[in-house]
mmCIF file of N, CA and C in Angstrom:
data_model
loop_
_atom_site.group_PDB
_atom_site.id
_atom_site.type_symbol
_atom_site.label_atom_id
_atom_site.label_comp_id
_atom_site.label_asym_id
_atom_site.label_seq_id
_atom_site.Cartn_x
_atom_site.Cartn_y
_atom_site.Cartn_z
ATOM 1 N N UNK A 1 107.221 92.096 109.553
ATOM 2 C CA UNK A 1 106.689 91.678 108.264
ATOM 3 C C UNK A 1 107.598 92.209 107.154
ATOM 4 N N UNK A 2 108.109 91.506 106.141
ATOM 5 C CA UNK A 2 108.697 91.794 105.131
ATOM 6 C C UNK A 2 108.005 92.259 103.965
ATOM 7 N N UNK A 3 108.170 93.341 103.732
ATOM 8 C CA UNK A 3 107.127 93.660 102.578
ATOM 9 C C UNK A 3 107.981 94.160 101.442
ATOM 10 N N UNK A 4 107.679 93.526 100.138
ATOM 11 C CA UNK A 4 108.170 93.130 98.828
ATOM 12 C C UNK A 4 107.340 94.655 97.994
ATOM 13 N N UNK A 5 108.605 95.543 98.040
ATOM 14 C CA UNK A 5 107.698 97.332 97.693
ATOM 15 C C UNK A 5 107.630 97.072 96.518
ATOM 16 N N UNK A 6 108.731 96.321 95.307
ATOM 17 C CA UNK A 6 108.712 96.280 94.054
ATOM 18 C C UNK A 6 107.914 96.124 93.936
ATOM 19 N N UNK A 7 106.762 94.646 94.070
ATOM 20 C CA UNK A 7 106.026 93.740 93.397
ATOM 21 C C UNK A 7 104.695 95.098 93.772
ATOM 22 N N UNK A 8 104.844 95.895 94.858
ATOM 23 C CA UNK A 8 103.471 96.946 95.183
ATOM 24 C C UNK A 8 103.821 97.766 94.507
ATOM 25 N N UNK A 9 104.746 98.412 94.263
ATOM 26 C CA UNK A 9 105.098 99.258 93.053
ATOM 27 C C UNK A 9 104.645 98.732 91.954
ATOM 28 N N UNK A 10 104.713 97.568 91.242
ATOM 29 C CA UNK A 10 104.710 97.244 89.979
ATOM 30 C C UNK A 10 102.554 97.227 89.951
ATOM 31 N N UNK A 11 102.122 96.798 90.834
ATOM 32 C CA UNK A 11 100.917 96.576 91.430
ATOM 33 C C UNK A 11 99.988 98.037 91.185
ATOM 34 N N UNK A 12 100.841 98.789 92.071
ATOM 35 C CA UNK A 12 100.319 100.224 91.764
ATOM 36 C C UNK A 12 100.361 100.748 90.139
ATOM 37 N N UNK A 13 101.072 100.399 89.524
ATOM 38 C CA UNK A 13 101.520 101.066 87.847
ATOM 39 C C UNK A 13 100.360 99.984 87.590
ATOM 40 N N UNK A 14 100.003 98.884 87.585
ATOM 41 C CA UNK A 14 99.202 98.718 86.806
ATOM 42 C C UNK A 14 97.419 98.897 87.409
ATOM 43 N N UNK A 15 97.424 99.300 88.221
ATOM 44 C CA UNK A 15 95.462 99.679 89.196
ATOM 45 C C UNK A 15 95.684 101.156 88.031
ATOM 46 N N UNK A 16 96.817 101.879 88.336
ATOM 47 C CA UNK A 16 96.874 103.243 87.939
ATOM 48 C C UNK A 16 96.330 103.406 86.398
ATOM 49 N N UNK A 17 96.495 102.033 85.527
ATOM 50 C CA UNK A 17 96.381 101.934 84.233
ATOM 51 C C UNK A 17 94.582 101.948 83.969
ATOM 52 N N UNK A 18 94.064 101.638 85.255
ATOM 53 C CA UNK A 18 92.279 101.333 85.206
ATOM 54 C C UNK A 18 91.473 102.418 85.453
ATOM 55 N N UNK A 19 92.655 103.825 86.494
ATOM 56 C CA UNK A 19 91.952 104.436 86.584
ATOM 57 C C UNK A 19 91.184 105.420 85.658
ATOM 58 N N UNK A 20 89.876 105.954 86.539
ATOM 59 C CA UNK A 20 88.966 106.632 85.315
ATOM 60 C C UNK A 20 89.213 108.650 85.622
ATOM 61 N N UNK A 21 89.882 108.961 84.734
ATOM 62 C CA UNK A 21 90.258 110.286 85.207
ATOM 63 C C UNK A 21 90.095 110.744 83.900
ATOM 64 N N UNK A 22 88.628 110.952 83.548
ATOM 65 C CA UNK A 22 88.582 111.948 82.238
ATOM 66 C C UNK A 22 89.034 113.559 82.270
ATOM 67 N N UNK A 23 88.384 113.766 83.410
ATOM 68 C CA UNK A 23 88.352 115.137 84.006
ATOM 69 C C UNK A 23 89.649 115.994 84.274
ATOM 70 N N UNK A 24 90.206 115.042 85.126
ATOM 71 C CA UNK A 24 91.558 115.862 85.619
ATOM 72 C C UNK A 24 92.758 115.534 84.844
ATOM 73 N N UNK A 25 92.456 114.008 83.765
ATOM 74 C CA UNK A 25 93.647 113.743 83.452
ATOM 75 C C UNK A 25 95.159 113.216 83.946
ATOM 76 N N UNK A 26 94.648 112.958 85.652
ATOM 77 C CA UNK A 26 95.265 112.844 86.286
ATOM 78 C C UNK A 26 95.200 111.386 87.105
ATOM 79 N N UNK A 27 95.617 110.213 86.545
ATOM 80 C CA UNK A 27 95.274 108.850 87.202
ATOM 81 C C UNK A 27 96.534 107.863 87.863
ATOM 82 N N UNK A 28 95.760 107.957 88.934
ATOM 83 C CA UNK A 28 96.408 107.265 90.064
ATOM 84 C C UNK A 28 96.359 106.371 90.655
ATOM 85 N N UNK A 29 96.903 105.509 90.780
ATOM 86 C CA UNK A 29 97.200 104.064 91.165
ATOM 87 C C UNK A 29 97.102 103.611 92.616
ATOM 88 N N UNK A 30 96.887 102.803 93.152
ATOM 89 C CA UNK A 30 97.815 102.393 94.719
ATOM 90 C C UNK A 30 97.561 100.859 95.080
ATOM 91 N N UNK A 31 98.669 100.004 96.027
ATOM 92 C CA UNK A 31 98.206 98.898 96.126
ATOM 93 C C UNK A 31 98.820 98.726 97.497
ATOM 94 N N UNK A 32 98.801 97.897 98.048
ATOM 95 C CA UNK A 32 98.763 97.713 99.857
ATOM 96 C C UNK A 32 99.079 95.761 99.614
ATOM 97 N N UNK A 33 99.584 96.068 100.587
ATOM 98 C CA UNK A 33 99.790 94.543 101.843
ATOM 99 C C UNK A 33 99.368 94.940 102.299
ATOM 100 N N UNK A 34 98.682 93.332 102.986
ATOM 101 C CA UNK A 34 97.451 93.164 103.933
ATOM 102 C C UNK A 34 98.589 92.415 105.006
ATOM 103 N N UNK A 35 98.285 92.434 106.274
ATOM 104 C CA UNK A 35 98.832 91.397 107.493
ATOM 105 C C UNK A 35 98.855 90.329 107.094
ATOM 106 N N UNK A 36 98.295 89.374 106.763
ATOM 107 C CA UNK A 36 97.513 88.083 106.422
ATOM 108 C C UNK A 36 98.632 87.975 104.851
ATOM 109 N N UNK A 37 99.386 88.636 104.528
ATOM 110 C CA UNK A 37 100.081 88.546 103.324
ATOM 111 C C UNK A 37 99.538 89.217 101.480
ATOM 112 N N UNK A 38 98.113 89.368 101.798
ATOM 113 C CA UNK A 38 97.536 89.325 100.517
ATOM 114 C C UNK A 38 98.037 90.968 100.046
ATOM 115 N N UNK A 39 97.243 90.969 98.440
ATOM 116 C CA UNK A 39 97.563 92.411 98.257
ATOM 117 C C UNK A 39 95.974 92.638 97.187
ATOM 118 N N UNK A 40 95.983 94.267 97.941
ATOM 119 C CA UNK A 40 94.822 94.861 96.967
ATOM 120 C C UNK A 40 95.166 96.082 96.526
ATOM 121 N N UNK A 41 94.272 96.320 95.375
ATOM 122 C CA UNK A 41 94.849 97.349 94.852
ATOM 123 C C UNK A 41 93.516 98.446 94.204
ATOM 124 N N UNK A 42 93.580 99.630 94.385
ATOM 125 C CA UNK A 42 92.722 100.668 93.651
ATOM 126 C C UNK A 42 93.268 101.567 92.979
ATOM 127 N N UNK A 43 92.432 102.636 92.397
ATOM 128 C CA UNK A 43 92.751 103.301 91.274
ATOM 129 C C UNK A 43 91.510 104.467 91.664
ATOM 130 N N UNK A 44 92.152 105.644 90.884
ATOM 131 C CA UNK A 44 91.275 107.037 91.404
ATOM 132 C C UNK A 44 89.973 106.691 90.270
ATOM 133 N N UNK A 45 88.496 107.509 90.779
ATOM 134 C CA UNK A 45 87.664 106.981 90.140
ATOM 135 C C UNK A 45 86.754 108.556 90.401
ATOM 136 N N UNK A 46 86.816 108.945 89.219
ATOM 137 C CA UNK A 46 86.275 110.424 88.962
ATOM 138 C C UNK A 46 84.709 110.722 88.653
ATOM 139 N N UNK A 47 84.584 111.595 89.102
ATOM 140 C CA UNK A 47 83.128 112.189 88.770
ATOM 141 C C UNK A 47 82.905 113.444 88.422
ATOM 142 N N UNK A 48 82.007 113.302 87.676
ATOM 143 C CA UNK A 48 82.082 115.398 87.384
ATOM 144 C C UNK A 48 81.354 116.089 88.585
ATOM 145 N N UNK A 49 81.281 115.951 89.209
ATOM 146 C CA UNK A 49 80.685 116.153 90.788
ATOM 147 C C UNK A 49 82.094 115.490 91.379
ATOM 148 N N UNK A 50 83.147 117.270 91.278
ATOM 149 C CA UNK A 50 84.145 116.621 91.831
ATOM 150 C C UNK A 50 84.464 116.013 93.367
ATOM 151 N N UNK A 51 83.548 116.781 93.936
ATOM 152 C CA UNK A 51 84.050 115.852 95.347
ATOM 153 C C UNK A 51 83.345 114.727 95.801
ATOM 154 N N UNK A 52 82.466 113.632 94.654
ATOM 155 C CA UNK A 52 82.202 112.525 94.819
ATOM 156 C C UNK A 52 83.293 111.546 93.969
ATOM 157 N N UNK A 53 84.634 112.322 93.785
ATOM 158 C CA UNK A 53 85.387 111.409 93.012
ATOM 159 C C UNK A 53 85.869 110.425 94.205
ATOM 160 N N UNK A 54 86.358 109.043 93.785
ATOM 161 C CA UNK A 54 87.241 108.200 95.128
ATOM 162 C C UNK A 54 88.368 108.217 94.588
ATOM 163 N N UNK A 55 89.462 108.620 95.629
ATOM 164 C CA UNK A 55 90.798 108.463 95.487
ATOM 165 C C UNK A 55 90.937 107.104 95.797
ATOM 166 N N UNK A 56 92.585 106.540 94.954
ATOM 167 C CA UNK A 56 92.587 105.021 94.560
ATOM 168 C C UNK A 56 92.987 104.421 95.778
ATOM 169 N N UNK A 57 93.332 105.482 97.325
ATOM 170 C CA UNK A 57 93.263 104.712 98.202
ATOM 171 C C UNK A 57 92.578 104.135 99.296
ATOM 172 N N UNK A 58 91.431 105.106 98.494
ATOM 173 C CA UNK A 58 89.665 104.597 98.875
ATOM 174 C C UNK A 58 89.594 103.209 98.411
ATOM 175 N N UNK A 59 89.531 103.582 96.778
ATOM 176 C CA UNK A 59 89.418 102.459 96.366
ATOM 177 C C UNK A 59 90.102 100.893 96.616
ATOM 178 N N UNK A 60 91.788 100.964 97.195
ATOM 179 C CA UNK A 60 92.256 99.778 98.276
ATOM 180 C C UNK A 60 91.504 99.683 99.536
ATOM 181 N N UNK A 61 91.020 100.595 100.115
ATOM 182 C CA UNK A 61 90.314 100.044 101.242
ATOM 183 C C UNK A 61 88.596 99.283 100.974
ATOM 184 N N UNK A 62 88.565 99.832 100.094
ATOM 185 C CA UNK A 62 87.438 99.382 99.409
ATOM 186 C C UNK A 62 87.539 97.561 99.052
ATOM 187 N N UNK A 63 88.707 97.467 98.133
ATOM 188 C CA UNK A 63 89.177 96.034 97.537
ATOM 189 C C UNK A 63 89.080 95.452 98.744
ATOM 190 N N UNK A 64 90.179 96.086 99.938
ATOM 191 C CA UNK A 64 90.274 95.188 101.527
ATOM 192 C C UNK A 64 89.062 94.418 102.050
ATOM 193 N N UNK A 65 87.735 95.149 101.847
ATOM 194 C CA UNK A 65 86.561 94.687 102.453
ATOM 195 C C UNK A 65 85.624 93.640 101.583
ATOM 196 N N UNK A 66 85.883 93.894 100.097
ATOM 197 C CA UNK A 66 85.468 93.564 99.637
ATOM 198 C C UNK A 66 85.957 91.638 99.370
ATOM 199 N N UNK A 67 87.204 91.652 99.382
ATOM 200 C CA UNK A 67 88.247 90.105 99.630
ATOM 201 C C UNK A 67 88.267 90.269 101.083
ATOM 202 N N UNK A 68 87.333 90.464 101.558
ATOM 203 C CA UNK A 68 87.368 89.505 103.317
ATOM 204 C C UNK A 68 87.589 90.526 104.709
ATOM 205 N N UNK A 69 88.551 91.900 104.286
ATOM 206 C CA UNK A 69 88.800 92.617 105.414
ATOM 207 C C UNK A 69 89.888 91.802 105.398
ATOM 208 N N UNK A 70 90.671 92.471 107.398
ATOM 209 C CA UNK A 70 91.537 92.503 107.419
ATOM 210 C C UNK A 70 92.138 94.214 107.950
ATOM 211 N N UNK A 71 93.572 93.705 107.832
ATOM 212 C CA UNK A 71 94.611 95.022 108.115
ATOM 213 C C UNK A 71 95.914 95.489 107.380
ATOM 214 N N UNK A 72 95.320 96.804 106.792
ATOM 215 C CA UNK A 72 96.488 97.147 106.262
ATOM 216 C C UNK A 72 98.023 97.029 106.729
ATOM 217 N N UNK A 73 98.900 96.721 105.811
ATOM 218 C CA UNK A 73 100.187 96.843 106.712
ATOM 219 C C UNK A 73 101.428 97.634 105.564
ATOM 220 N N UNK A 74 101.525 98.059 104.566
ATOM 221 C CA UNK A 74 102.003 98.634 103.852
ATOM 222 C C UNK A 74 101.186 99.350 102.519
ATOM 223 N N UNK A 75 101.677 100.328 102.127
ATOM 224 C CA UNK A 75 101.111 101.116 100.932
ATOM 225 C C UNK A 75 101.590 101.661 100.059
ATOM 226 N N UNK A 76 101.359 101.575 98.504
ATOM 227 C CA UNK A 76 102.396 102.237 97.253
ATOM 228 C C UNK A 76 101.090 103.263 96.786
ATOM 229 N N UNK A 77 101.735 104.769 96.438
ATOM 230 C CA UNK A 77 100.543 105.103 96.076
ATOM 231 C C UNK A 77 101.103 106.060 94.548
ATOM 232 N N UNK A 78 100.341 105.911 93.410
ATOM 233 C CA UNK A 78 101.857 106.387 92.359
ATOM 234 C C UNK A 78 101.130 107.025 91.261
ATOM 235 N N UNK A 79 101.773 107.722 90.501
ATOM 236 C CA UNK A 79 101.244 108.566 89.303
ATOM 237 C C UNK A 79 101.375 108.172 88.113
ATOM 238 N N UNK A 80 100.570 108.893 87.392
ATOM 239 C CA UNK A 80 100.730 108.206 85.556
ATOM 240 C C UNK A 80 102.327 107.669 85.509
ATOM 241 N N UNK A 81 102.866 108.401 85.890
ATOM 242 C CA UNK A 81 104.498 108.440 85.404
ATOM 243 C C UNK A 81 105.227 107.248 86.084
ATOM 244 N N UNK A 82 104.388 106.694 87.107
ATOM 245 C CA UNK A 82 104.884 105.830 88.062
ATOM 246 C C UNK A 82 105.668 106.234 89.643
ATOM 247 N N UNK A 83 105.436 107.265 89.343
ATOM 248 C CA UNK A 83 106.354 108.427 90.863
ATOM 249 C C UNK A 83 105.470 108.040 91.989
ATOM 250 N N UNK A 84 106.068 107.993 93.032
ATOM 251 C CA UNK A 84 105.349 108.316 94.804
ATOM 252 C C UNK A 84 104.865 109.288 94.666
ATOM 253 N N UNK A 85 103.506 109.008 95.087
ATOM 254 C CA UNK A 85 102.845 110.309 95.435
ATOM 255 C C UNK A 85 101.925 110.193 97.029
ATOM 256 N N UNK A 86 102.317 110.782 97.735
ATOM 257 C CA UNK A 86 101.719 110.816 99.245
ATOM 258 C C UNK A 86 100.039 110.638 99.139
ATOM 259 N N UNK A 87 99.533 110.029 99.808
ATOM 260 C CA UNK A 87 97.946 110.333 100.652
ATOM 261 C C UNK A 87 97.905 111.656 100.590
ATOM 262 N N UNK A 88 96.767 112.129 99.805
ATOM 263 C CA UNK A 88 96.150 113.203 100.772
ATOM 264 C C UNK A 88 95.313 113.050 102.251
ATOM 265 N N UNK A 89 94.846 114.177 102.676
ATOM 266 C CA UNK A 89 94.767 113.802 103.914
ATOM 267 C C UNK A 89 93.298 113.041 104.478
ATOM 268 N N UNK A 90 92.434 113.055 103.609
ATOM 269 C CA UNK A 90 90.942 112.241 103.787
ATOM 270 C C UNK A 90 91.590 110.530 103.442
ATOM 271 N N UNK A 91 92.301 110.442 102.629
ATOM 272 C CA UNK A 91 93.022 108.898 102.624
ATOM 273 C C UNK A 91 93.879 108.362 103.856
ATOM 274 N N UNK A 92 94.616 109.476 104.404
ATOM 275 C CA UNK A 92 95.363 109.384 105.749
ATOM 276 C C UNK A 92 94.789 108.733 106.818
ATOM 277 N N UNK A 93 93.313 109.373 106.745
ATOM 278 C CA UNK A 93 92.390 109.408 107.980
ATOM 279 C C UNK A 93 91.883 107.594 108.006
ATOM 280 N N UNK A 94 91.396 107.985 106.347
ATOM 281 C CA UNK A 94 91.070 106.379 106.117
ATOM 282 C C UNK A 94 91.922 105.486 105.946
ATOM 283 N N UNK A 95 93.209 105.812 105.772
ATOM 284 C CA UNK A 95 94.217 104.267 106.124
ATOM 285 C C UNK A 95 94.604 104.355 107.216
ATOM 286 N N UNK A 96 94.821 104.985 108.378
ATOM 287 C CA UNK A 96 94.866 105.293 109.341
ATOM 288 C C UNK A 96 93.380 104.004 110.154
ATOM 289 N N UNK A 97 92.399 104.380 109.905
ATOM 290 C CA UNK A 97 91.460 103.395 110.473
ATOM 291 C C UNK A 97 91.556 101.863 109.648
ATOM 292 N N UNK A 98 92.049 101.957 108.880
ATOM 293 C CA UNK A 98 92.203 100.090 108.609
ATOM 294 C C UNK A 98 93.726 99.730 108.225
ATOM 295 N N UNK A 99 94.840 100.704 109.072
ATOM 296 C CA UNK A 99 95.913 100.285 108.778
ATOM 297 C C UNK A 99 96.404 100.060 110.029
ATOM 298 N N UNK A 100 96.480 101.295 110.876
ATOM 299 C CA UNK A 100 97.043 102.256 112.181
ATOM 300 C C UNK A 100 98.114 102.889 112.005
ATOM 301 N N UNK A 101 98.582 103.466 113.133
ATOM 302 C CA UNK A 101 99.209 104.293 112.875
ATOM 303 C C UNK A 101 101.017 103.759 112.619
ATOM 304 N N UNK A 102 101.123 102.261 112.204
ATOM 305 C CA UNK A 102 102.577 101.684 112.136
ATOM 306 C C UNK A 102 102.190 101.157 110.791
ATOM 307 N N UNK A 103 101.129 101.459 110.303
ATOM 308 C CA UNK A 103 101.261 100.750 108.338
ATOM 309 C C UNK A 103 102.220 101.697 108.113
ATOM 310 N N UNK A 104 103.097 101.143 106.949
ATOM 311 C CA UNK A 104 104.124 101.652 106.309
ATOM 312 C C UNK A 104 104.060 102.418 104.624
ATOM 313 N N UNK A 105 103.898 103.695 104.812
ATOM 314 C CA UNK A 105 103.653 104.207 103.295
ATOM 315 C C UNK A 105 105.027 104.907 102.485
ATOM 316 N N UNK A 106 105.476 103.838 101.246
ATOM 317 C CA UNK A 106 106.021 104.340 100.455
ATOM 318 C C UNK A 106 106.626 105.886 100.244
ATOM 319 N N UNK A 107 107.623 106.369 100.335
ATOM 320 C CA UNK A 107 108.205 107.671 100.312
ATOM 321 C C UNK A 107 109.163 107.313 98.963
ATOM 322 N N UNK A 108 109.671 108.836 98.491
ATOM 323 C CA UNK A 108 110.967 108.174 97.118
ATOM 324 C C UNK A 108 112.174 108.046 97.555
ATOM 325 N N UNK A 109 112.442 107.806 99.120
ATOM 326 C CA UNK A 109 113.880 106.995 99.374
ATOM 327 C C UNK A 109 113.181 106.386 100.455
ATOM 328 N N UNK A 110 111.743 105.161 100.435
ATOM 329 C CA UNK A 110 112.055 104.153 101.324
ATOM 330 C C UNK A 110 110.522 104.127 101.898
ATOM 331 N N UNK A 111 110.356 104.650 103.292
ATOM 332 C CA UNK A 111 108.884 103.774 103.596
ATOM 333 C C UNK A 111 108.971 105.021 105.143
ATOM 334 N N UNK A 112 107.911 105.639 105.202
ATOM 335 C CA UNK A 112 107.638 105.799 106.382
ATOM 336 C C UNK A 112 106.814 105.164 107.511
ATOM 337 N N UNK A 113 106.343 105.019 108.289
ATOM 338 C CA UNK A 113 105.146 104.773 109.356
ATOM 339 C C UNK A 113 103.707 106.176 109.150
ATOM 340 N N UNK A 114 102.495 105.737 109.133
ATOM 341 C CA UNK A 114 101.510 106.584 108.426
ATOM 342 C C UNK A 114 101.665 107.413 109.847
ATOM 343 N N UNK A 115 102.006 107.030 111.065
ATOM 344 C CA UNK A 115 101.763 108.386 112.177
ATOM 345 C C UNK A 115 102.594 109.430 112.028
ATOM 346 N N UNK A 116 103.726 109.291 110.887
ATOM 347 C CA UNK A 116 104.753 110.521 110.393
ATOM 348 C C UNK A 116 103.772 111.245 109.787
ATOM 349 N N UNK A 117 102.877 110.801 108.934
ATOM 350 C CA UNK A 117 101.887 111.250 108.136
ATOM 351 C C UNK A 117 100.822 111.983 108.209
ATOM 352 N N UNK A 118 100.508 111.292 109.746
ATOM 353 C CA UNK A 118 99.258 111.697 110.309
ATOM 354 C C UNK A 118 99.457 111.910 111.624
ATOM 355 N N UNK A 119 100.036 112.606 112.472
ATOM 356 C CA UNK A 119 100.714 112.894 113.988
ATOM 357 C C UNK A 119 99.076 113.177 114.701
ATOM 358 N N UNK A 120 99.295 112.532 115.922
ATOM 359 C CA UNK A 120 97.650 113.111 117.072
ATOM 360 C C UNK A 120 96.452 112.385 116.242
ATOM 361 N N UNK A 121 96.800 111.539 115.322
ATOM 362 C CA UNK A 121 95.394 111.132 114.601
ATOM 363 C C UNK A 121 94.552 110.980 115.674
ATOM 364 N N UNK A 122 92.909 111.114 115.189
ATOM 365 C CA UNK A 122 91.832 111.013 115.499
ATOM 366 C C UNK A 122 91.491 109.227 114.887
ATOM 367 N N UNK A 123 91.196 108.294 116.113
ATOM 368 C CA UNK A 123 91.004 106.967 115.429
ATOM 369 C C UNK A 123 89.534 106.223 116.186
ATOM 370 N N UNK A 124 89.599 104.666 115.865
ATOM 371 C CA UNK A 124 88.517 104.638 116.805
ATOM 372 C C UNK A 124 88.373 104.492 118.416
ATOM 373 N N UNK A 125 89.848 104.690 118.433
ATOM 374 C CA UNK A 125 89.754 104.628 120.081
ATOM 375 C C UNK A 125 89.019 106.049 120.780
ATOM 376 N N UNK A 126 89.586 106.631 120.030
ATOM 377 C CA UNK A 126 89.152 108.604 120.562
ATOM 378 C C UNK A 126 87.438 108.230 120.287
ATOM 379 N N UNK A 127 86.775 107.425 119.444
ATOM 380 C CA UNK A 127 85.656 107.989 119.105
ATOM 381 C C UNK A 127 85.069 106.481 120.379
ATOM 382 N N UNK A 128 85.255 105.463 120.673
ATOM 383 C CA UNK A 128 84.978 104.806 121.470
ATOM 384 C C UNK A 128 85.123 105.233 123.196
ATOM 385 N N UNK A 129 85.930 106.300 123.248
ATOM 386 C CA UNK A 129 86.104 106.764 124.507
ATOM 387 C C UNK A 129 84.853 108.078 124.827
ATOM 388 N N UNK A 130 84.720 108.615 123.730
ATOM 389 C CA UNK A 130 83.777 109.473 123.872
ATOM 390 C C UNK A 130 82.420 109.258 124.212
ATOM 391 N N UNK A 131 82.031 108.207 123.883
ATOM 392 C CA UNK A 131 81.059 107.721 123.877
ATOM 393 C C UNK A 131 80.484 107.135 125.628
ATOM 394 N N UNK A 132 81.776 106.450 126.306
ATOM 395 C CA UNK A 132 81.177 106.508 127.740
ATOM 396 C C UNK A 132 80.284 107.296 128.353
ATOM 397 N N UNK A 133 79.692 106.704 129.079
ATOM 398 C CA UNK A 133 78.750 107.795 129.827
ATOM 399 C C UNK A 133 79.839 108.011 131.385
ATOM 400 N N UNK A 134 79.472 109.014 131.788
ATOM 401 C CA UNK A 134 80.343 109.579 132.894
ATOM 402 C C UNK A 134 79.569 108.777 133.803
ATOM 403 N N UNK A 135 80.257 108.076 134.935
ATOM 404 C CA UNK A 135 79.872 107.095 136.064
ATOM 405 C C UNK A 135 79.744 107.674 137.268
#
């Protein structure tokens, strides 16, 4: 799949422009290719009850379900300033389950694979295997 980082870069600078970051002052952007070609995009979304804030790459997985689902296949994730800024690691987990571990996330010379990101992830196969009953 050829994925066009500018146009997700340019994508990300503007979700980043919506986000709501009274608090931290700190608003962040991100936008994704989908398999299927499309693109969605979120933005960090704050609460004063800080750990009910959504990071904006909640908020793309969020957009994903909301236009139909689907599978992630690339990711820009960027700062006021417009800079790369990595997943933290609760976003990892969650692009990790609607990307896998070969979506491609934006670095500042180029694009990694999210299993650089996230090595031994925990996905739904681990949680579907657990679940057998012993025979």
């Amino acid at each position: 799949m050829n994925i066009d980082w500018k146009s997700l870069h340019t994508a990300a600078i503007g979700a980043m422009r919506n986000a709501y970051a009274p608090y931290s002052k700190f608003p962040v952007g991100a936008a994704a290719s989908t398999t299927d070609g499309r693109t969605v995009v979120g933005c960090n979304v704050e609460n004063i009850s800080f750990g009910l804030t959504l990071c904006a790459e909640c908020s793309v997985v969020s957009a994903l379900h909301t236009a139909g689902g689907g599978r992630l296949a690339a990711l820009v994730c960027v700062d006021s300033r417009g800079e790369i800024l990595m997943p933290c690691g609760r976003c990892r987990q969650l692009l990790y389950e609607h990307g896998g571990p070969e979506m491609r996330i934006a670095v500042s010379d180029g694009s990694i694979p999210l299993s650089e990101l996230l090595p031994r992830a925990f996905g739904p196969g681990d949680f579907a295997a657990g679940q057998q009953q012993p025979g």
